[in-house]
Amino acid sequence: MNAHALDVLEYDKVVRMLVEKTSFPLGEERAAALAPTDDVALISEELSRVSELRRLMDEGKRLSLEGARDVREPLARAATEGSALSPERLVDVARTLKSVSAASSFLSTHEERCPHLAALLPHLDDGDGLADDILDAIDASSFEVLDSASRELARIRRRLVATRARLDEKMESILREAFAAGSVRESEIHIRNGRRVLPVAREHRGRVKGLVHDQSGSGATLFVEPMDAVELNNELSELESAEREEVERILRELTRRLGQSSDRIARSLDALGELDFERAKAALSFHLEAVRPKLREDRSLSIRSGRHPVLLTARGIEAVVPLSVELGGEATTLVISGPNAGGKTVALKTIGLICLMAQSGMHVPAGPDPELPVFSDIFADIGDEQSIEQDLSTFSSHMRAIREIVEEADDGTLVLIDEMGAGTDPEEGASLAIAVLESLRDRKALTVATTHLGVVKNHVHNEEGMQNGSMAFDPESLEPTFRFLAGVPGASHAFTVAETMGLPRRVLDRARDLRDSDAAAIEGLLADLSERERSLSEAVERAEAHEERARVLARDYEERLKGVKDERKKIRGRALAEAREILEHARSLVEDTVKDIRLRQAEAAAIKDARARLSERKAQVSRAIEAQESAPPADDGEPPRALEPGMRIRVAGLGREGELLGVPDDRRRARVRIRGRTLEVDAEDLRPATGPEGGPSGSRVTVNVESTDTFTGELHLRGMTTDEVGDAIERFVSGALVHGFTTLRIVHGKGTGALRSKTHEVLKGMPSVKSFRLGRWGEGDTGVTVVELR
């Protein structure tokens, strides 16, 4: 890819953004070396890998490579026979192998959803438990070789502890005697050459027999190892030497094992670096709210709501005006005009960087479904490139770059040129610009250029294969809007900009007088066209936004309806199962009743009659259940033509009827009350009621039977809502009658009194209740209601 284009388009800034998303050096190296390619298969593979990780990232499933280190140097050293790595380097290896293991586990868990990334799995070798062995032998915080590293090391260290204790005790005893005799200057034991010594005054050297190991700077103090401690000091030195040797042996053994697996682990390290590289691309995609581009085989380009990635990072998505542009097919050349500082150069760089990112296997910061060709090369001539060293003017530098472009551009290239015809005489510059644009068109290169020259804009308007575009200017605020308008050339607004910058009025008036009247008319026409195009573009954007919102709402309502239907199916299934269970309980209850009648020597005819009635009732309920099970879903019909608060309605999908509480709001949502509960539903789901006014659309029979072993005569309502209290009390009283209870306790608590009031309201309407009262002291007080049955 053309190096000059990469430079002027500031591709390196995108690379730096990617580098910042990496986790460890191998991933960073890959990111830093990133370059665009024209290998379609490679680009597609990279885009697939990034898309797989981005999809998981959107779901909150993030790959972590915490702990990974660059251990290539320790791996190389470990391959050398007899070497011993330091505990720090071995711990780095262990942590990296743990990252390899975690990455392998992550990919294995999501292998079906990440088939392209899963190709790395065979290369992620965690060293067959070597990481655990290293961390079992070395403390990962202090890097100390642990006693558990070997039995021999544990034995040596136990002896060291015991020997140090004996030596310290001996030295303390000698020190106390010498200090009492005034032979030592301080009551402290010192260490010289690894041996414990006493600070003896030179004039009292004869009082402490032993070996002199050192003296103070002044020579007044000698550091003497008492003869009585020599043997223990020797034993301690031997044990310390044995400890060092055993630690060295352990480190050599771990290093040897690492060396045996160094090739496999090196491949794992490369795979981990590749995975970090792909993870960084996905993280940058997430940060930029980027999308996967579609690669086109033809030479046409379509970008909707594209944004400059560097500006996007620096300013945020709301502060960067999106760019929508299409190029290719009938028109392969686009010339953008408009005011200075209006965003023309940014538009060029945005197009260029989006194409470069796509060909680097990266998602691009754009709206849905960007479509991009794969270019064999991208050329760009942007900015002031005056060269003092080479004695080249700005114009000369541009001509040198454009010469290369004209010579090498073809139907597989993208060309971006800023300020066509600038830097020289306007008439000659315009002629050169037109000739270059025609040459690029004839070579079928996709070309985007910017200009201020009216002659160029006029020529493009009348030329096949070329089209104008402009960056909009707000005539009210007198500022550029940075919005791109396709198909319309833009006015430069030089006088307007000069006026806002404070150029004196007399100068501006003279300039307007000097301007050719035809040019002024054309400039005014361009300004008018730009304003009309801007208004139309904004109207289209609003329409597209409304359309997108409608699509989102439609998907949301479809998902909600599906959920309601699924829930209705579940509820219906549970209700049928409960009905069957109720029938079985009822049958058992009646059988028990029949047995009781028989024991009381009732007439056989009465028993037979009771059995017949039971069988008939059971058959009726069974037929009703079977009919409900086999019945096709009811036709929801059409919504009522007029909706008025208080009317009876049915909610499609729920199969329930209720009362409409109010007309639908702006979102077409309506509130309804069904069986004491208030719901918010879509107005499109409302249907005319089918049941009798003021009641449910069907009848139901509820039989509640509770086992005698579990019925206690006490009901607890705390935690229930007032809507649940009525059914609970009805079931409770029915059970009490079946089991022969005459006195009941209902515990509703004191609280706000809502449950107590609802309880009394229900009891008043029950014929089987003889009386009820609040509990007395010792019975639960006002938190309990005592009920007497008839």
XYZ file of N, CA and C in Angstrom, residues 245-405:
483
model
N 21.973 -25.026 47.620
C 22.162 -26.058 46.602
C 20.836 -26.722 46.230
N 20.006 -26.977 47.235
C 18.725 -27.626 46.956
C 17.785 -26.686 46.193
N 17.788 -25.395 46.557
C 16.983 -24.422 45.820
C 17.450 -24.345 44.367
N 18.778 -24.329 44.169
C 19.314 -24.292 42.820
C 18.914 -25.540 42.028
N 18.946 -26.686 42.712
C 18.553 -27.931 42.034
C 17.093 -27.881 41.597
N 16.233 -27.347 42.475
C 14.794 -27.244 42.154
C 14.584 -26.312 40.965
N 15.280 -25.167 40.956
C 15.136 -24.225 39.848
C 15.642 -24.828 38.540
N 16.769 -25.595 38.626
C 17.284 -26.244 37.412
C 16.305 -27.281 36.884
N 15.658 -28.020 37.797
C 14.715 -29.054 37.381
C 13.487 -28.426 36.710
N 12.961 -27.347 37.299
C 11.820 -26.673 36.675
C 12.214 -26.078 35.328
N 13.436 -25.525 35.263
C 13.911 -24.961 33.996
C 14.095 -26.054 32.950
N 14.598 -27.209 33.378
C 14.780 -28.339 32.445
C 13.441 -28.758 31.848
N 12.428 -28.858 32.693
C 11.102 -29.243 32.204
C 10.549 -28.188 31.247
N 10.805 -26.930 31.573
C 10.361 -25.855 30.683
C 11.071 -25.946 29.342
N 12.376 -26.243 29.387
C 13.143 -26.363 28.154
C 12.639 -27.483 27.268
N 12.180 -28.583 27.881
C 11.652 -29.700 27.099
C 10.389 -29.308 26.332
N 9.651 -28.355 26.877
C 8.388 -27.936 26.243
C 8.496 -26.568 25.586
N 9.739 -26.058 25.448
C 9.901 -24.663 25.000
C 9.324 -24.423 23.611
N 9.471 -25.380 22.693
C 8.935 -25.191 21.339
C 7.417 -25.096 21.357
N 6.782 -26.015 22.114
C 5.316 -26.007 22.204
C 4.828 -24.719 22.863
N 5.525 -24.313 23.930
C 5.100 -23.108 24.647
C 5.334 -21.868 23.783
N 6.392 -21.870 22.974
C 6.638 -20.742 22.072
C 5.502 -20.612 21.060
N 5.002 -21.746 20.562
C 3.858 -21.694 19.644
C 2.619 -21.181 20.364
N 2.453 -21.599 21.620
C 1.326 -21.095 22.420
C 1.428 -19.589 22.598
N 2.661 -19.121 22.806
C 2.875 -17.685 23.005
C 2.496 -16.922 21.736
N 2.871 -17.468 20.577
C 2.495 -16.823 19.313
C 0.975 -16.786 19.151
N 0.318 -17.901 19.483
C -1.148 -17.952 19.369
C -1.791 -16.968 20.335
N -1.198 -16.831 21.531
C -1.734 -15.885 22.514
C -1.564 -14.454 22.018
N -0.424 -14.172 21.379
C -0.225 -12.851 20.799
C -1.236 -12.566 19.702
N -1.517 -13.575 18.864
C -2.511 -13.408 17.811
C -3.893 -13.156 18.407
N -4.216 -13.897 19.468
C -5.517 -13.737 20.115
C -5.633 -12.353 20.759
N -4.551 -11.862 21.340
C -4.557 -10.520 21.931
C -4.754 -9.463 20.846
N -4.136 -9.687 19.705
C -4.272 -8.789 18.557
C -5.731 -8.717 18.091
N -6.378 -9.893 17.967
C -7.777 -9.920 17.536
C -8.680 -9.316 18.611
N -8.354 -9.577 19.879
C -9.150 -9.020 20.981
C -9.058 -7.500 20.989
N -7.860 -6.963 20.674
C -7.688 -5.508 20.615
C -8.533 -4.913 19.490
N -8.591 -5.601 18.350
C -9.433 -5.120 17.245
C -10.899 -5.089 17.668
N -11.339 -6.144 18.362
C -12.732 -6.184 18.814
C -12.998 -5.091 19.842
N -12.026 -4.852 20.738
C -12.189 -3.802 21.754
C -12.267 -2.421 21.101
N -11.454 -2.189 20.057
C -11.506 -0.912 19.353
C -12.825 -0.779 18.599
N -13.297 -1.879 18.035
C -14.614 -1.871 17.369
C -15.703 -1.487 18.354
N -15.640 -2.053 19.552
C -16.623 -1.744 20.595
C -16.533 -0.271 20.985
N -15.306 0.228 21.135
C -15.084 1.625 21.542
C -15.610 2.597 20.492
N -15.422 2.277 19.206
C -15.832 3.166 18.122
C -17.267 2.923 17.670
N -17.937 1.927 18.292
C -19.264 1.511 17.842
C -19.216 1.190 16.345
N -18.164 0.464 15.956
C -17.902 0.161 14.556
C -18.668 -1.080 14.113
N -18.682 -1.309 12.802
C -19.411 -2.443 12.228
C -18.522 -3.141 11.208
N -18.888 -4.379 10.900
C -18.148 -5.129 9.889
C -18.544 -4.632 8.496
N -17.558 -4.289 7.653
C -17.894 -3.856 6.296
C -18.127 -5.063 5.381
N -18.955 -4.855 4.379
C -19.147 -5.869 3.350
C -18.171 -5.590 2.214
N -17.410 -6.612 1.811
C -16.436 -6.441 0.741
C -17.112 -6.689 -0.606
N -17.016 -5.715 -1.482
C -17.667 -5.814 -2.791
C -16.661 -6.258 -3.848
N -17.156 -7.033 -4.805
C -16.311 -7.463 -5.908
C -16.225 -6.394 -6.986
N -17.293 -5.592 -7.131
C -17.228 -4.520 -8.117
C -16.543 -3.303 -7.505
N -16.335 -2.267 -8.325
C -15.594 -1.097 -7.868
C -16.537 0.023 -7.460
N -17.396 -0.251 -6.494
C -18.292 0.799 -5.992
C -18.214 0.837 -4.472
N -18.446 2.015 -3.956
C -18.244 2.278 -2.523
C -19.506 2.903 -1.954
N -19.919 2.418 -0.783
C -21.112 2.978 -0.126
C -20.866 3.064 1.375
N -20.854 4.288 1.884
C -20.645 4.515 3.324
C -21.795 5.354 3.842
N -22.462 4.849 4.880
C -23.523 5.612 5.535
C -23.088 5.941 6.957
N -23.199 7.212 7.307
C -22.862 7.668 8.673
C -21.451 7.266 9.063
N -20.511 7.473 8.133
C -19.112 7.204 8.462
C -18.530 8.323 9.307
N -17.624 7.971 10.215
C -16.992 8.970 11.079
C -15.491 8.759 11.116
N -14.768 9.853 11.201
C -13.308 9.793 11.303
C -12.934 9.138 12.632
N -12.195 8.015 12.626
C -11.960 7.267 13.878
C -11.186 8.050 14.926
N -10.235 8.869 14.497
C -9.440 9.630 15.472
C -10.288 10.732 16.101
N -11.052 11.447 15.278
C -11.948 12.477 15.823
C -12.994 11.855 16.736
N -13.456 10.672 16.356
C -14.466 9.977 17.146
C -13.947 9.679 18.544
N -12.694 9.258 18.628
C -12.081 8.959 19.928
C -11.844 10.233 20.729
N -11.420 11.297 20.039
C -11.075 12.539 20.741
C -12.304 13.314 21.205
N -13.395 13.291 20.399
C -14.533 14.161 20.690
C -15.792 13.424 21.108
N -15.917 12.137 20.783
C -17.139 11.409 21.095
C -18.068 11.387 19.909
N -18.936 10.382 19.879
C -19.781 10.144 18.704
C -20.745 11.289 18.433
N -21.226 11.963 19.475
C -22.204 13.026 19.265
C -21.589 14.276 18.655
N -20.276 14.445 18.843
C -19.625 15.673 18.377
C -19.088 15.558 16.953
N -19.100 14.371 16.381
C -18.560 14.170 15.034
C -19.715 14.004 14.062
N -19.779 14.894 13.068
C -20.861 14.848 12.081
C -20.612 13.676 11.125
N -21.586 12.791 10.935
C -21.378 11.628 10.073
C -21.337 11.995 8.595
N -20.656 11.155 7.840
C -20.513 11.350 6.397
C -21.136 10.177 5.662
N -22.028 10.453 4.734
C -22.630 9.419 3.899
C -22.280 9.711 2.444
N -21.664 8.728 1.785
C -21.206 8.953 0.429
C -21.273 7.651 -0.357
N -21.621 7.760 -1.638
C -21.628 6.624 -2.552
C -20.846 7.005 -3.795
N -20.052 6.053 -4.291
C -19.210 6.325 -5.445
C -19.008 5.042 -6.224
N -19.010 5.131 -7.542
C -18.855 3.951 -8.381
C -20.023 3.845 -9.339
N -20.026 2.817 -10.155
C -21.098 2.688 -11.130
C -20.940 3.728 -12.217
N -21.955 4.558 -12.421
C -21.904 5.566 -13.487
C -20.909 6.674 -13.184
N -20.779 7.055 -11.933
C -19.857 8.126 -11.549
C -18.721 7.547 -10.725
N -17.492 7.683 -11.236
C -16.315 7.194 -10.499
C -15.513 8.338 -9.905
N -15.920 9.580 -10.207
C -15.192 10.753 -9.704
C -16.149 11.661 -8.943
N -15.760 12.010 -7.718
C -16.551 12.914 -6.876
C -15.687 14.121 -6.530
N -16.210 15.310 -6.810
C -15.494 16.549 -6.485
C -16.296 17.282 -5.410
N -15.656 17.519 -4.260
C -16.315 18.160 -3.116
C -15.855 19.603 -3.010
N -16.814 20.508 -2.930
C -16.500 21.929 -2.762
C -17.229 22.451 -1.536
N -17.007 23.720 -1.233
C -17.643 24.304 -0.056
C -16.696 25.236 0.663
N -17.109 25.769 1.818
C -16.313 26.788 2.509
C -15.028 26.227 3.101
N -14.070 27.131 3.334
C -12.865 26.747 4.063
C -13.253 26.313 5.470
N -12.488 25.361 6.014
C -12.749 24.820 7.360
C -14.137 24.216 7.454
N -14.667 23.786 6.283
C -16.010 23.203 6.283
C -16.027 21.696 6.367
N -14.844 21.062 6.410
C -14.800 19.616 6.590
C -14.450 18.840 5.336
N -14.009 19.531 4.255
C -13.693 18.817 3.014
C -12.521 17.860 3.208
N -11.459 18.342 3.848
C -10.277 17.495 4.062
C -10.607 16.339 5.015
N -11.396 16.637 6.045
C -11.805 15.565 6.970
C -12.616 14.506 6.233
N -13.453 14.947 5.289
C -14.234 13.985 4.509
C -13.316 13.061 3.721
N -12.278 13.639 3.067
C -11.309 12.819 2.337
C -10.637 11.800 3.253
N -10.180 12.282 4.406
C -9.467 11.390 5.324
C -10.405 10.326 5.901
N -11.649 10.691 6.132
C -12.614 9.721 6.647
C -12.808 8.582 5.655
N -12.997 8.936 4.381
C -13.160 7.895 3.353
C -11.904 7.027 3.284
N -10.749 7.679 3.254
C -9.498 6.937 3.148
C -9.245 6.017 4.320
N -9.457 6.507 5.548
C -9.189 5.685 6.738
C -10.172 4.528 6.860
N -11.431 4.765 6.508
C -12.407 3.674 6.565
C -11.994 2.550 5.611
N -11.533 2.918 4.410
C -11.087 1.886 3.459
C -9.822 1.189 3.956
N -8.887 1.944 4.528
C -7.659 1.349 5.052
C -7.948 0.422 6.233
N -8.860 0.824 7.117
C -9.213 -0.024 8.261
C -9.846 -1.326 7.784
N -10.737 -1.223 6.813
C -11.385 -2.437 6.299
C -10.348 -3.390 5.731
N -9.365 -2.858 4.973
C -8.350 -3.715 4.371
C -7.263 -4.116 5.353
N -7.393 -3.665 6.593
C -6.525 -4.140 7.682
C -7.258 -5.159 8.546
N -8.430 -5.584 8.084
C -9.199 -6.573 8.834
C -9.860 -5.995 10.061
N -10.232 -4.720 10.016
C -10.841 -4.056 11.161
C -12.274 -3.651 10.841
N -13.103 -3.596 11.886
C -14.421 -2.998 11.725
C -14.254 -1.497 11.485
N -15.256 -0.897 10.853
C -15.137 0.522 10.485
C -16.202 1.342 11.209
N -15.866 2.593 11.584
C -16.825 3.459 12.297
C -17.848 4.033 11.323
N -18.913 3.301 11.104
C -19.941 3.728 10.142
C -21.277 3.151 10.569
N -22.326 3.568 9.848
C -23.652 3.037 10.099
C -23.791 1.631 9.542
N -25.009 1.098 9.510
C -25.210 -0.298 9.104
C -24.780 -0.556 7.659
N -24.182 -1.724 7.451
C -23.910 -2.274 6.125
C -23.071 -1.386 5.206
N -21.904 -0.926 5.641
C -21.027 -0.242 4.683
C -20.519 -1.244 3.649
N -20.422 -0.819 2.411
C -19.968 -1.690 1.327
C -18.741 -1.069 0.682
N -17.645 -1.834 0.674
C -16.374 -1.286 0.215
C -15.689 -2.261 -0.736
N -15.074 -1.752 -1.788
C -14.245 -2.629 -2.622
C -12.894 -2.861 -1.951
N -12.171 -3.877 -2.407
C -10.811 -4.099 -1.926
C -9.863 -3.500 -2.963
N -9.201 -2.404 -2.589
C -8.344 -1.683 -3.523
C -6.948 -2.308 -3.560
N -6.374 -2.340 -4.758
C -4.990 -2.808 -4.872
C -4.022 -1.769 -4.332
N -4.452 -0.494 -4.333
C -3.628 0.565 -3.759
C -4.504 1.791 -3.511
N -4.055 2.626 -2.594
C -4.743 3.882 -2.288
C -3.721 5.001 -2.385
N -4.036 6.033 -3.174
C -3.160 7.192 -3.334
C -3.833 8.407 -2.699
N -3.014 9.266 -2.096
C -3.575 10.467 -1.469
C -2.585 11.612 -1.578
N -3.107 12.785 -1.888
C -2.319 14.015 -1.913
C -3.106 15.039 -1.102
N -2.693 15.208 0.150
C -3.458 16.035 1.088
C -2.506 16.926 1.860
N -2.854 18.202 2.023
C -2.121 19.084 2.910
C -1.054 19.890 2.206
N -0.451 20.794 2.978
C 0.600 21.673 2.484
C 1.926 20.930 2.566
N 2.481 20.568 1.425
C 3.691 19.750 1.418
C 4.897 20.518 0.856
N 4.960 21.786 1.144
C 6.105 22.590 0.698
C 7.393 22.028 1.290
N 8.444 21.899 0.464
C 9.710 21.326 0.915
C 10.830 22.327 0.718
N 11.341 22.905 1.817
C 12.440 23.865 1.741
C 13.731 23.140 1.361
N 13.926 21.930 1.949
C 15.155 21.187 1.693
C 15.316 20.876 0.207
N 14.212 20.509 -0.469
C 14.292 20.140 -1.877
C 13.948 21.307 -2.798
N 13.802 22.509 -2.209
C 13.520 23.713 -2.989
C 12.263 23.547 -3.843
N 11.215 23.003 -3.192
C 9.953 22.773 -3.893
C 8.857 23.606 -3.248
N 8.075 24.301 -4.070
C 6.930 25.039 -3.568
C 5.797 24.056 -3.280
N 4.738 24.575 -2.648
C 3.564 23.737 -2.397
C 3.024 23.169 -3.702
N 2.929 24.028 -4.716
C 2.396 23.578 -5.994
C 3.292 22.498 -6.608
N 4.611 22.710 -6.550
C 5.536 21.732 -7.115
C 5.418 20.386 -6.403
N 5.299 20.446 -5.088
C 5.168 19.202 -4.322
C 3.891 18.463 -4.715
N 2.807 19.211 -4.880
C 1.554 18.577 -5.292
C 1.693 17.963 -6.680
N 2.321 18.682 -7.596
C 2.460 18.165 -8.955
C 3.296 16.884 -8.991
N 4.327 16.823 -8.151
C 5.135 15.604 -8.105
C 4.300 14.418 -7.620
N 3.447 14.643 -6.562
C 2.599 13.563 -6.049
C 1.550 13.163 -7.081
N 0.967 14.185 -7.762
C -0.089 13.893 -8.741
C 0.499 13.172 -9.958
N 1.739 13.480 -10.330
C 2.373 12.762 -11.443
C 2.430 11.263 -11.154
N 2.837 10.919 -9.933
C 2.893 9.500 -9.554
C 1.508 8.864 -9.589
N 0.496 9.623 -9.116
C -0.858 9.099 -9.083
C -1.368 8.832 -10.499
